[in-house]
Amino acid sequence: MGKFKKKTKTSENIPTSALPDIIFMLLFFFMVTTVLREQDILVEQRLPQATQLQKLENKTLISYLFIGKPRNPALYGTEPRVQANDVLINTKDIVLWVNQEKDMLSEVERDQITISLKADREVKMGAISDVQFELREADARKLLYASTTKVVN
Amino acid sequence: MAKSKNRMVQEVNAGSMADIAFLLLIFFLVTTTIASNKGIQNLLPPKQDPNVPPPEINLNERNIFNILVNANDQLLVEGEYVENTDMLAEDIKDFLLNFGAPDEEAVALFNGLPQSLKARANRDPKSSDHPMSGGAVVSIKTNRGTSYEKYLEVLDQVKKAYFEIYAERVGLTAEQYRALTGKNPAEKELMDRGKEGIPLAISIAEPDKIGGS
């Protein structure tokens, strides 16, 4: 019995001083790995699903084009629109936009620019093909159809 | 006086520090989305000069695998109506590896293929001659009214057929092959060995304007 009594004397505090360190480590991990969305998406974005996805490694070479129905139909109408950076642009302005994006890259990387086409699944091919035509004109031929992984049953 | 101070336990209460850090952690968890750069890669053809007519390409009908998608998202594969894309990848693999009329180089390519791929060669004179350049081409033609989702579904299946052939040649699964980045020489060598002699020949035609938007 005496043995049990002795045990109660030891302090029952779990040292929690290392807990903040652990939480901070997690915090830093999330801060480093995530990218804050720097632009508002003005168009609907429900990406299509596909199975044969490939990952792009070099993020600096990627520029994003968003295509879809505007989220605010009262302002922008219901027809699918193209968004580059923060604004909706007309299809014929894509060449200009591509050249601006190219200017931001170093000279050797300029021809490796990749356009990630984030198009809503309900967009018709007519709109996509117009965009592709402009991209050909702008000589930005590397294209990535952004999509999410389809779960195969 | 100073001595008495030293006797006290000099510990800052750090218990609430974890709470503060948790709060920050939850903030970052909620506000950020992990940007994924995943998708299907495609290389557009070079820009056309309006003064120069598009080059005439003479290909036999048997060397083209035709996929048509109309404005109602219905599929016409090699002139036949199909319900869905489930069998598309297998059909394309059979078409690519048909070896109907191989020339000398194509015979050498055929002999280098693993047994499982050789078994696909039906030698059908009505299907493709060989999968090398100048041979089999997969053509996708859409309508302006076709939905992007359907188009991507078809392109996905075509890519699947190619990736499965490439992967089988180097003894990987298609997933492993797709994950190769070509960053180190060993990976690059694998990628090149998979592709060698069988170029990715997908022709995406300009959508026609009948019907749809």
PDB file of C-alpha atoms in Angstrom, chain B residues 91-195:
ATOM      1  CA  ASP B  91      -9.655   0.412 -79.718  1.00  0.00           C
ATOM      2  CA  ILE B  92      -6.968   3.033 -80.186  1.00  0.00           C
ATOM      3  CA  LYS B  93      -4.289   0.700 -78.874  1.00  0.00           C
ATOM      4  CA  ASP B  94      -5.397  -1.974 -81.319  1.00  0.00           C
ATOM      5  CA  PHE B  95      -5.384   0.592 -84.103  1.00  0.00           C
ATOM      6  CA  LEU B  96      -1.920   1.949 -83.277  1.00  0.00           C
ATOM      7  CA  LEU B  97      -0.311  -1.462 -82.953  1.00  0.00           C
ATOM      8  CA  ASN B  98      -1.995  -2.959 -85.989  1.00  0.00           C
ATOM      9  CA  PHE B  99       1.161  -3.110 -88.190  1.00  0.00           C
ATOM     10  CA  GLY B 100      -0.893  -3.694 -91.349  1.00  0.00           C
ATOM     11  CA  ALA B 101       1.856  -2.863 -93.819  1.00  0.00           C
ATOM     12  CA  PRO B 102       5.087  -2.181 -91.909  1.00  0.00           C
ATOM     13  CA  ASP B 103       8.212  -1.043 -93.724  1.00  0.00           C
ATOM     14  CA  GLU B 104      11.672  -2.179 -92.660  1.00  0.00           C
ATOM     15  CA  GLU B 105      11.994   0.288 -89.796  1.00  0.00           C
ATOM     16  CA  ALA B 106       8.555  -0.566 -88.474  1.00  0.00           C
ATOM     17  CA  VAL B 107       9.397  -4.269 -88.518  1.00  0.00           C
ATOM     18  CA  ALA B 108      12.457  -3.498 -86.408  1.00  0.00           C
ATOM     19  CA  LEU B 109      10.238  -1.512 -84.042  1.00  0.00           C
ATOM     20  CA  PHE B 110       7.766  -4.372 -83.889  1.00  0.00           C
ATOM     21  CA  ASN B 111      10.485  -6.853 -83.000  1.00  0.00           C
ATOM     22  CA  GLY B 112      11.558  -4.638 -80.125  1.00  0.00           C
ATOM     23  CA  LEU B 113       8.127  -4.549 -78.534  1.00  0.00           C
ATOM     24  CA  PRO B 114       7.253  -6.677 -75.527  1.00  0.00           C
ATOM     25  CA  GLN B 115       5.179  -9.780 -76.135  1.00  0.00           C
ATOM     26  CA  SER B 116       1.969  -8.313 -74.735  1.00  0.00           C
ATOM     27  CA  LEU B 117       2.057  -5.478 -77.257  1.00  0.00           C
ATOM     28  CA  LYS B 118       3.039  -7.759 -80.144  1.00  0.00           C
ATOM     29  CA  ALA B 119      -0.108  -9.749 -79.462  1.00  0.00           C
ATOM     30  CA  ARG B 120      -2.171  -6.707 -80.395  1.00  0.00           C
ATOM     31  CA  ALA B 121      -0.906  -6.653 -83.972  1.00  0.00           C
ATOM     32  CA  ASN B 122      -3.853  -7.902 -85.973  1.00  0.00           C
ATOM     33  CA  ARG B 123      -2.238  -7.169 -89.335  1.00  0.00           C
ATOM     34  CA  ASP B 124      -5.560  -5.908 -90.560  1.00  0.00           C
ATOM     35  CA  PRO B 125      -5.026  -4.340 -94.004  1.00  0.00           C
ATOM     36  CA  LYS B 126      -7.926  -1.957 -93.322  1.00  0.00           C
ATOM     37  CA  SER B 127      -6.286  -0.531 -90.199  1.00  0.00           C
ATOM     38  CA  SER B 128      -3.063   1.430 -89.691  1.00  0.00           C
ATOM     39  CA  ASP B 129       0.202   0.553 -91.442  1.00  0.00           C
ATOM     40  CA  HIS B 130       2.512   1.223 -88.496  1.00  0.00           C
ATOM     41  CA  PRO B 131       2.622   3.589 -85.505  1.00  0.00           C
ATOM     42  CA  MET B 132       5.769   5.464 -86.580  1.00  0.00           C
ATOM     43  CA  SER B 133       5.696   8.983 -87.980  1.00  0.00           C
ATOM     44  CA  GLY B 134       3.888   8.993 -91.298  1.00  0.00           C
ATOM     45  CA  GLY B 135       1.750   6.165 -90.014  1.00  0.00           C
ATOM     46  CA  ALA B 136      -1.111   6.030 -87.588  1.00  0.00           C
ATOM     47  CA  VAL B 137      -2.772   9.290 -86.530  1.00  0.00           C
ATOM     48  CA  VAL B 138      -5.631   9.746 -84.098  1.00  0.00           C
ATOM     49  CA  SER B 139      -7.901  12.556 -85.185  1.00  0.00           C
ATOM     50  CA  ILE B 140     -10.378  14.285 -82.889  1.00  0.00           C
ATOM     51  CA  LYS B 141     -12.926  16.580 -84.447  1.00  0.00           C
ATOM     52  CA  THR B 142     -15.438  18.461 -82.391  1.00  0.00           C
ATOM     53  CA  ASN B 143     -18.249  20.847 -83.047  1.00  0.00           C
ATOM     54  CA  ARG B 144     -18.381  24.363 -81.647  1.00  0.00           C
ATOM     55  CA  GLY B 145     -21.291  23.189 -79.534  1.00  0.00           C
ATOM     56  CA  THR B 146     -19.473  20.219 -78.025  1.00  0.00           C
ATOM     57  CA  SER B 147     -18.961  20.587 -74.307  1.00  0.00           C
ATOM     58  CA  TYR B 148     -15.415  21.003 -73.054  1.00  0.00           C
ATOM     59  CA  GLU B 149     -15.996  18.153 -70.624  1.00  0.00           C
ATOM     60  CA  LYS B 150     -16.722  15.653 -73.407  1.00  0.00           C
ATOM     61  CA  TYR B 151     -13.769  16.825 -75.462  1.00  0.00           C
ATOM     62  CA  LEU B 152     -11.452  16.361 -72.512  1.00  0.00           C
ATOM     63  CA  GLU B 153     -12.930  12.941 -71.824  1.00  0.00           C
ATOM     64  CA  VAL B 154     -12.083  11.846 -75.372  1.00  0.00           C
ATOM     65  CA  LEU B 155      -8.614  13.399 -75.282  1.00  0.00           C
ATOM     66  CA  ASP B 156      -8.081  11.673 -71.952  1.00  0.00           C
ATOM     67  CA  GLN B 157      -8.825   8.290 -73.486  1.00  0.00           C
ATOM     68  CA  VAL B 158      -6.494   8.907 -76.422  1.00  0.00           C
ATOM     69  CA  LYS B 159      -3.710   9.902 -74.046  1.00  0.00           C
ATOM     70  CA  LYS B 160      -4.452   6.823 -71.977  1.00  0.00           C
ATOM     71  CA  ALA B 161      -3.917   4.575 -74.990  1.00  0.00           C
ATOM     72  CA  TYR B 162      -0.548   6.161 -75.735  1.00  0.00           C
ATOM     73  CA  PHE B 163       0.622   6.194 -72.135  1.00  0.00           C
ATOM     74  CA  GLU B 164      -0.291   2.559 -71.669  1.00  0.00           C
ATOM     75  CA  ILE B 165       1.722   1.595 -74.724  1.00  0.00           C
ATOM     76  CA  TYR B 166       4.707   3.665 -73.584  1.00  0.00           C
ATOM     77  CA  ALA B 167       4.523   2.321 -70.059  1.00  0.00           C
ATOM     78  CA  GLU B 168       4.298  -1.274 -71.193  1.00  0.00           C
ATOM     79  CA  ARG B 169       7.390  -0.879 -73.334  1.00  0.00           C
ATOM     80  CA  VAL B 170       9.507   0.137 -70.357  1.00  0.00           C
ATOM     81  CA  GLY B 171       7.812  -2.191 -67.895  1.00  0.00           C
ATOM     82  CA  LEU B 172       6.055   0.409 -65.758  1.00  0.00           C
ATOM     83  CA  THR B 173       2.414   1.053 -65.033  1.00  0.00           C
ATOM     84  CA  ALA B 174       0.795   3.981 -66.809  1.00  0.00           C
ATOM     85  CA  GLU B 175       0.648   5.922 -63.532  1.00  0.00           C
ATOM     86  CA  GLN B 176       4.372   5.489 -62.956  1.00  0.00           C
ATOM     87  CA  TYR B 177       5.138   6.503 -66.513  1.00  0.00           C
ATOM     88  CA  ARG B 178       3.033   9.646 -66.267  1.00  0.00           C
ATOM     89  CA  ALA B 179       4.788  10.604 -63.050  1.00  0.00           C
ATOM     90  CA  LEU B 180       8.165  10.686 -64.802  1.00  0.00           C
ATOM     91  CA  THR B 181       9.433  14.223 -65.074  1.00  0.00           C
ATOM     92  CA  GLY B 182      12.602  13.757 -67.057  1.00  0.00           C
ATOM     93  CA  LYS B 183      14.552  15.677 -64.445  1.00  0.00           C
ATOM     94  CA  ASN B 184      17.296  13.155 -64.002  1.00  0.00           C
ATOM     95  CA  PRO B 185      18.960  11.197 -66.824  1.00  0.00           C
ATOM     96  CA  ALA B 186      17.562   7.843 -65.707  1.00  0.00           C
ATOM     97  CA  GLU B 187      13.984   9.097 -65.910  1.00  0.00           C
ATOM     98  CA  LYS B 188      14.640  10.831 -69.203  1.00  0.00           C
ATOM     99  CA  GLU B 189      16.076   7.653 -70.633  1.00  0.00           C
ATOM    100  CA  LEU B 190      12.949   5.733 -69.593  1.00  0.00           C
ATOM    101  CA  MET B 191      10.696   8.350 -71.167  1.00  0.00           C
ATOM    102  CA  ASP B 192      12.626   8.338 -74.413  1.00  0.00           C
ATOM    103  CA  ARG B 193      12.672   4.572 -74.555  1.00  0.00           C
ATOM    104  CA  GLY B 194       8.893   4.492 -74.117  1.00  0.00           C
ATOM    105  CA  LYS B 195       8.271   7.019 -76.857  1.00  0.00           C
TER     106      LYS B 195
END
